mmCIF file of C-alpha atoms in Angstrom:
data_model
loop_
_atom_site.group_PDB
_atom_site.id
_atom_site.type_symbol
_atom_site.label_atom_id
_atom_site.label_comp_id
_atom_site.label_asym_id
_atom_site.label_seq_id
_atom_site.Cartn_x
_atom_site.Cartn_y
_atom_site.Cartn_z
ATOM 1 C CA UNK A 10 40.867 31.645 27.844
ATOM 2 C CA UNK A 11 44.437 33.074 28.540
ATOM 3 C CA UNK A 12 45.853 33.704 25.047
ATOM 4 C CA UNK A 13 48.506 35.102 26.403
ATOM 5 C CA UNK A 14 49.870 31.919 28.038
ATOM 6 C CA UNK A 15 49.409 29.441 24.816
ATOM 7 C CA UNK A 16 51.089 32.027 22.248
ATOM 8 C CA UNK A 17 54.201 32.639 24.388
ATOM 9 C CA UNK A 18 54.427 28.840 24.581
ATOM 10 C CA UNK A 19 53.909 28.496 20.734
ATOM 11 C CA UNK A 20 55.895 31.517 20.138
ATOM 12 C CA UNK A 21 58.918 29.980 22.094
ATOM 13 C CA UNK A 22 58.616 26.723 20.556
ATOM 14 C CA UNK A 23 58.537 27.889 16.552
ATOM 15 C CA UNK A 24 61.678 29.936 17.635
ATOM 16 C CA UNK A 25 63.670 27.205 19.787
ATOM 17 C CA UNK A 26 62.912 25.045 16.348
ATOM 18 C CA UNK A 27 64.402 28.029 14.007
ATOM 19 C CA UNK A 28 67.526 29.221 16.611
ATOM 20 C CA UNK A 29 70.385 29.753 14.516
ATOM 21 C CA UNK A 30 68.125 31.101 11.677
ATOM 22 C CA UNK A 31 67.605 35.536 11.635
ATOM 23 C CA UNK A 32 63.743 35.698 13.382
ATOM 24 C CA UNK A 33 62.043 37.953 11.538
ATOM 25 C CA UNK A 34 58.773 39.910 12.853
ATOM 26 C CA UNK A 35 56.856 41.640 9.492
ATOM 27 C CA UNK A 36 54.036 43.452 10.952
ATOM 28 C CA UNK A 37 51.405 44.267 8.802
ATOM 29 C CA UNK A 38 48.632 47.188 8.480
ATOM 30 C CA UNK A 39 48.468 50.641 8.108
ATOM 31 C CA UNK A 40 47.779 53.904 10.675
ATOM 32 C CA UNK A 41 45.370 54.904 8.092
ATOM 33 C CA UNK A 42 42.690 52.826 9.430
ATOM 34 C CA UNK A 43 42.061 51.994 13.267
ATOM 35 C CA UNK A 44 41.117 48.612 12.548
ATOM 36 C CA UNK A 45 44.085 47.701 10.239
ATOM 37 C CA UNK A 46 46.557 49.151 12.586
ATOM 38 C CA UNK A 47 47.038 46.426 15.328
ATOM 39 C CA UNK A 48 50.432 45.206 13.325
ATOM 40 C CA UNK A 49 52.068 48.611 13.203
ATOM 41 C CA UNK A 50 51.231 49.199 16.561
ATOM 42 C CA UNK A 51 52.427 46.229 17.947
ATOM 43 C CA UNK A 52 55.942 46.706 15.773
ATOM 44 C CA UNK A 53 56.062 50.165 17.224
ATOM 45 C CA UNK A 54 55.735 48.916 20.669
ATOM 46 C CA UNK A 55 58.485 46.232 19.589
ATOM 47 C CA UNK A 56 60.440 48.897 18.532
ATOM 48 C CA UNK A 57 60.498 50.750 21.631
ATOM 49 C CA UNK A 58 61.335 47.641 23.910
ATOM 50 C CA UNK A 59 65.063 47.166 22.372
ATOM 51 C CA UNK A 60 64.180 43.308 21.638
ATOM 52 C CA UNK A 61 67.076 41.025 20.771
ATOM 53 C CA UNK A 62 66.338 37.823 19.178
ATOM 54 C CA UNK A 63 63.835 39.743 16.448
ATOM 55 C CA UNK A 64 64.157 41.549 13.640
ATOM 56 C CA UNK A 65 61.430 43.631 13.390
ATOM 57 C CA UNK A 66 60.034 45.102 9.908
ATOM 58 C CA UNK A 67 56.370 47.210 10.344
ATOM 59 C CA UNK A 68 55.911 50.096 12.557
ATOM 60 C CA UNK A 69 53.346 53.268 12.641
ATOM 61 C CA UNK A 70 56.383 55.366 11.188
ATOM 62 C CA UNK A 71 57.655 52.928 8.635
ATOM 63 C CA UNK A 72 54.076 50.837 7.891
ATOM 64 C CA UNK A 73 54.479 47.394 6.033
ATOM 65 C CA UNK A 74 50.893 47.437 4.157
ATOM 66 C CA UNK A 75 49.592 46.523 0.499
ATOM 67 C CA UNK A 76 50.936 49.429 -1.147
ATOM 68 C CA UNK A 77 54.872 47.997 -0.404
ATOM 69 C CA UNK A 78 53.929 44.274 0.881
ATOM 70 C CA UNK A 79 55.741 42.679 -1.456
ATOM 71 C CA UNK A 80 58.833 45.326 -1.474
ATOM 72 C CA UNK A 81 59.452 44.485 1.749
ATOM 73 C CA UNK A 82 59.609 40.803 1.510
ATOM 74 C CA UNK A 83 62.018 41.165 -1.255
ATOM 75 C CA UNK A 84 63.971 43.219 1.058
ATOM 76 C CA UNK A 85 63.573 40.961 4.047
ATOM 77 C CA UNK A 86 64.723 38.451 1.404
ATOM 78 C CA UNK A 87 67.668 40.033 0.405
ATOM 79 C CA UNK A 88 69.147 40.922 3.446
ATOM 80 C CA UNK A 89 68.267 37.685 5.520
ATOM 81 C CA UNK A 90 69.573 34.427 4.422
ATOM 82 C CA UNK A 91 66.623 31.857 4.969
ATOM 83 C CA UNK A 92 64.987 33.676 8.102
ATOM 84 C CA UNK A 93 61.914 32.379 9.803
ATOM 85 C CA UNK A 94 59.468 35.058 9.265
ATOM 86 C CA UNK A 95 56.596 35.223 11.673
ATOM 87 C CA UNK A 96 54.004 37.879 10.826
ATOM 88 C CA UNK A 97 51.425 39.919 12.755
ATOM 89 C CA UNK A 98 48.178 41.010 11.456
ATOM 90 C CA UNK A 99 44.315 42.341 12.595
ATOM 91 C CA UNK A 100 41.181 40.470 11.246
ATOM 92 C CA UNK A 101 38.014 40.284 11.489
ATOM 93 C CA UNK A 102 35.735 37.632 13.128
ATOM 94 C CA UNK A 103 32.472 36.471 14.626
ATOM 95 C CA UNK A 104 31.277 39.015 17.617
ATOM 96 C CA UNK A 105 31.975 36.493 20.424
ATOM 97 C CA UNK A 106 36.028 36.104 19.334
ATOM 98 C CA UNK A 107 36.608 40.300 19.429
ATOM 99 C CA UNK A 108 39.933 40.169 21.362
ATOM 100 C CA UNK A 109 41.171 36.869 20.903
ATOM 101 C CA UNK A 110 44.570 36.694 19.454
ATOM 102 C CA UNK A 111 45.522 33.552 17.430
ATOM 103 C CA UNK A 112 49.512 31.677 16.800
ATOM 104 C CA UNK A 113 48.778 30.301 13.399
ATOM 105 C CA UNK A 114 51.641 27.571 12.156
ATOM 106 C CA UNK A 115 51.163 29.309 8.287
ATOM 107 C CA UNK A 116 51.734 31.911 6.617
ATOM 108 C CA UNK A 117 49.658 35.631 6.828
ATOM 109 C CA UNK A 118 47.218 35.744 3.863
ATOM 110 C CA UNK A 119 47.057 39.728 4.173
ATOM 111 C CA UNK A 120 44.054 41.381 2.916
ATOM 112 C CA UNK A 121 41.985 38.021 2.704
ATOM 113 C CA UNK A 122 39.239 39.120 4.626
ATOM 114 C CA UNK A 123 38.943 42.655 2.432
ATOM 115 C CA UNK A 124 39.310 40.630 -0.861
ATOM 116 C CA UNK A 125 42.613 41.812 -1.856
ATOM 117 C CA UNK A 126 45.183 39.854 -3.543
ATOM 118 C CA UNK A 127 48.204 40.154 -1.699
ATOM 119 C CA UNK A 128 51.429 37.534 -1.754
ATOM 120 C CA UNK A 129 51.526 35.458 1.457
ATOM 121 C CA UNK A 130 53.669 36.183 4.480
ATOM 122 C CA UNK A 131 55.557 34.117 6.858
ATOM 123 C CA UNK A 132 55.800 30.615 8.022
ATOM 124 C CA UNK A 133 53.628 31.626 11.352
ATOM 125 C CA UNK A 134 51.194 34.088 11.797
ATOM 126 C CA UNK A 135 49.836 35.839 14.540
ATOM 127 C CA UNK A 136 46.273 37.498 14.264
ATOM 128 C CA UNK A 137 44.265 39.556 16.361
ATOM 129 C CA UNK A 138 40.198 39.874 16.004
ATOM 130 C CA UNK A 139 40.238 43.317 16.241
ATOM 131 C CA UNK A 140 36.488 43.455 14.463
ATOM 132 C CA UNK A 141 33.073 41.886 13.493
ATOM 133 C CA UNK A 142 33.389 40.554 10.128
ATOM 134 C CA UNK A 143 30.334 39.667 7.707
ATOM 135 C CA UNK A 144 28.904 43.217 6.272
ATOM 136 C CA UNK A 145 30.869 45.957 4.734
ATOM 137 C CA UNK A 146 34.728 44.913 6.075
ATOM 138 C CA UNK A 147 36.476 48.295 5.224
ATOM 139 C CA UNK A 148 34.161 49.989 7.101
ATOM 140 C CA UNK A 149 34.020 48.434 9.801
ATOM 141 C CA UNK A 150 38.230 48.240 10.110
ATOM 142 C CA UNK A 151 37.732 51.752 9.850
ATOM 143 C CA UNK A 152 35.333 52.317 12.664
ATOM 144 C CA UNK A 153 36.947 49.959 14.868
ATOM 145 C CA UNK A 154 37.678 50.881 18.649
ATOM 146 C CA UNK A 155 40.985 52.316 18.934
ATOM 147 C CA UNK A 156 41.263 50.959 22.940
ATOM 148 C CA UNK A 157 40.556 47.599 21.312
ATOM 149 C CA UNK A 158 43.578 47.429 18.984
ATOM 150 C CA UNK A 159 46.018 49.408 21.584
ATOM 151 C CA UNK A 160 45.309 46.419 24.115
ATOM 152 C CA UNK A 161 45.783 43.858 21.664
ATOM 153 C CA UNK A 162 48.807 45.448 20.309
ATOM 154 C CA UNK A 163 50.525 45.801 23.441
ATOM 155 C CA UNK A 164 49.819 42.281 25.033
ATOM 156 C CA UNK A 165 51.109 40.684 21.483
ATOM 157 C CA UNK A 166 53.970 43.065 21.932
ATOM 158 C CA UNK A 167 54.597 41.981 25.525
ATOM 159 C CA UNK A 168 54.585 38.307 24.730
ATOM 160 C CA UNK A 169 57.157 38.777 22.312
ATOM 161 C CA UNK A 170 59.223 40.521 24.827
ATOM 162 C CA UNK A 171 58.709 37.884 27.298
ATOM 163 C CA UNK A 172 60.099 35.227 24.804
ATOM 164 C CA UNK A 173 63.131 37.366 23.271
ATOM 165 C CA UNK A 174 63.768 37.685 27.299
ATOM 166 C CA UNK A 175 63.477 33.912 27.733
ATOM 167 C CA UNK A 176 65.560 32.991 24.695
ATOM 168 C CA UNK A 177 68.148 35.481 25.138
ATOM 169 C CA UNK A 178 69.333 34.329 28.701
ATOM 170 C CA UNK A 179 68.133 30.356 27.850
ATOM 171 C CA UNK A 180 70.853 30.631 25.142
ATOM 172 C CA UNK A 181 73.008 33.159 26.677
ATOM 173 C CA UNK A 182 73.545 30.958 29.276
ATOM 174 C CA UNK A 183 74.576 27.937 27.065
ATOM 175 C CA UNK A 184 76.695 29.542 25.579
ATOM 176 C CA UNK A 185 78.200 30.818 28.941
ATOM 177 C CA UNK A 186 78.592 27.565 29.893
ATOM 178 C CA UNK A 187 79.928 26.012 26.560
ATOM 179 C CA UNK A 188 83.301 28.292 26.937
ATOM 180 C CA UNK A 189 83.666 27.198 30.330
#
């Protein structure tokens, strides 16, 4: 299955519906943990490509994790007025979906699959199976393959690029045309 195709459709569509709202990217994890690290890789990587239309909170420097989860979304909160929060996380899932990356219409339930409590994130969410899940989750997120996570991260990264690229010169060019 190309995932890559159906989330850059669903990606454009969620943020075509909330234009004129601030898009905000929040993603989650921690470099502490090769598993766990797909969202602060793929906010680094976001970082690094000079994105427009996002707002992007999460990287490997500055990592968005349990410790200040729900700092952050105050923050987010306080200096975005009603933004349309999409957030990027790893999990963990049967054998056969390792790789597959997922455009969920609700919100990131961080630390779910670990059994942490942790405040919901987002309207959207966008998961990668970085893992198996089923026996000893920590450990596993811990032992995961690093070449895994890096390719995930960087074709979630990519698609976003591809759709701030698409909306920026969609509506750059309406607007273009508007003053005309």
């Amino acid at each position: 299955m190309n995932y890559s195709k159906t989330l850059y459709k669903q990606l454009i569509k969620e943020s075509e519906l909330n234009i004129g709202k601030e898009l905000v990217i929040v993603c989650v994890g921690t470099d502490r943990s090769t598993g766990d690290s797909l969202g602060p890789l793929v906010g680094t990587y976001l970082s690094e490509m000079n994105i427009k239309n996002y707002i992007v909170y999460g990287t490997i420097e500055e990592p968005v994790h349990a410790v200040n989860l729900q700092e952050t979304m105050d923050l987010i909160n306080k200096r975005h007025s009603d933004p349309f929060v999409i957030a990027i996380d790893a999990c963990l899932g049967a054998a056969k979906s390792v790789g597959e990356i997922s455009f969920i219409k609700e919100p990131l339930r961080p630390g779910e699959g670990v059994g942490k409590k942790l405040p919901s994130i987002g309207v959207c969410s966008i998961t990668g199976v970085v893992n198996v899940s089923g026996h000893m989750e920590m450990l596993v997120l811990q032992n995961t393959r690093l070449a895994v996570v890096m390719k995930m991260a960087k074709e979630i990264a990519e698609i976003i690029r591809v759709t701030d690229y698409y909306l920026t010169n969609k509506y750059y060019k309406e607007i273009a045309a508007a003053k005309l």
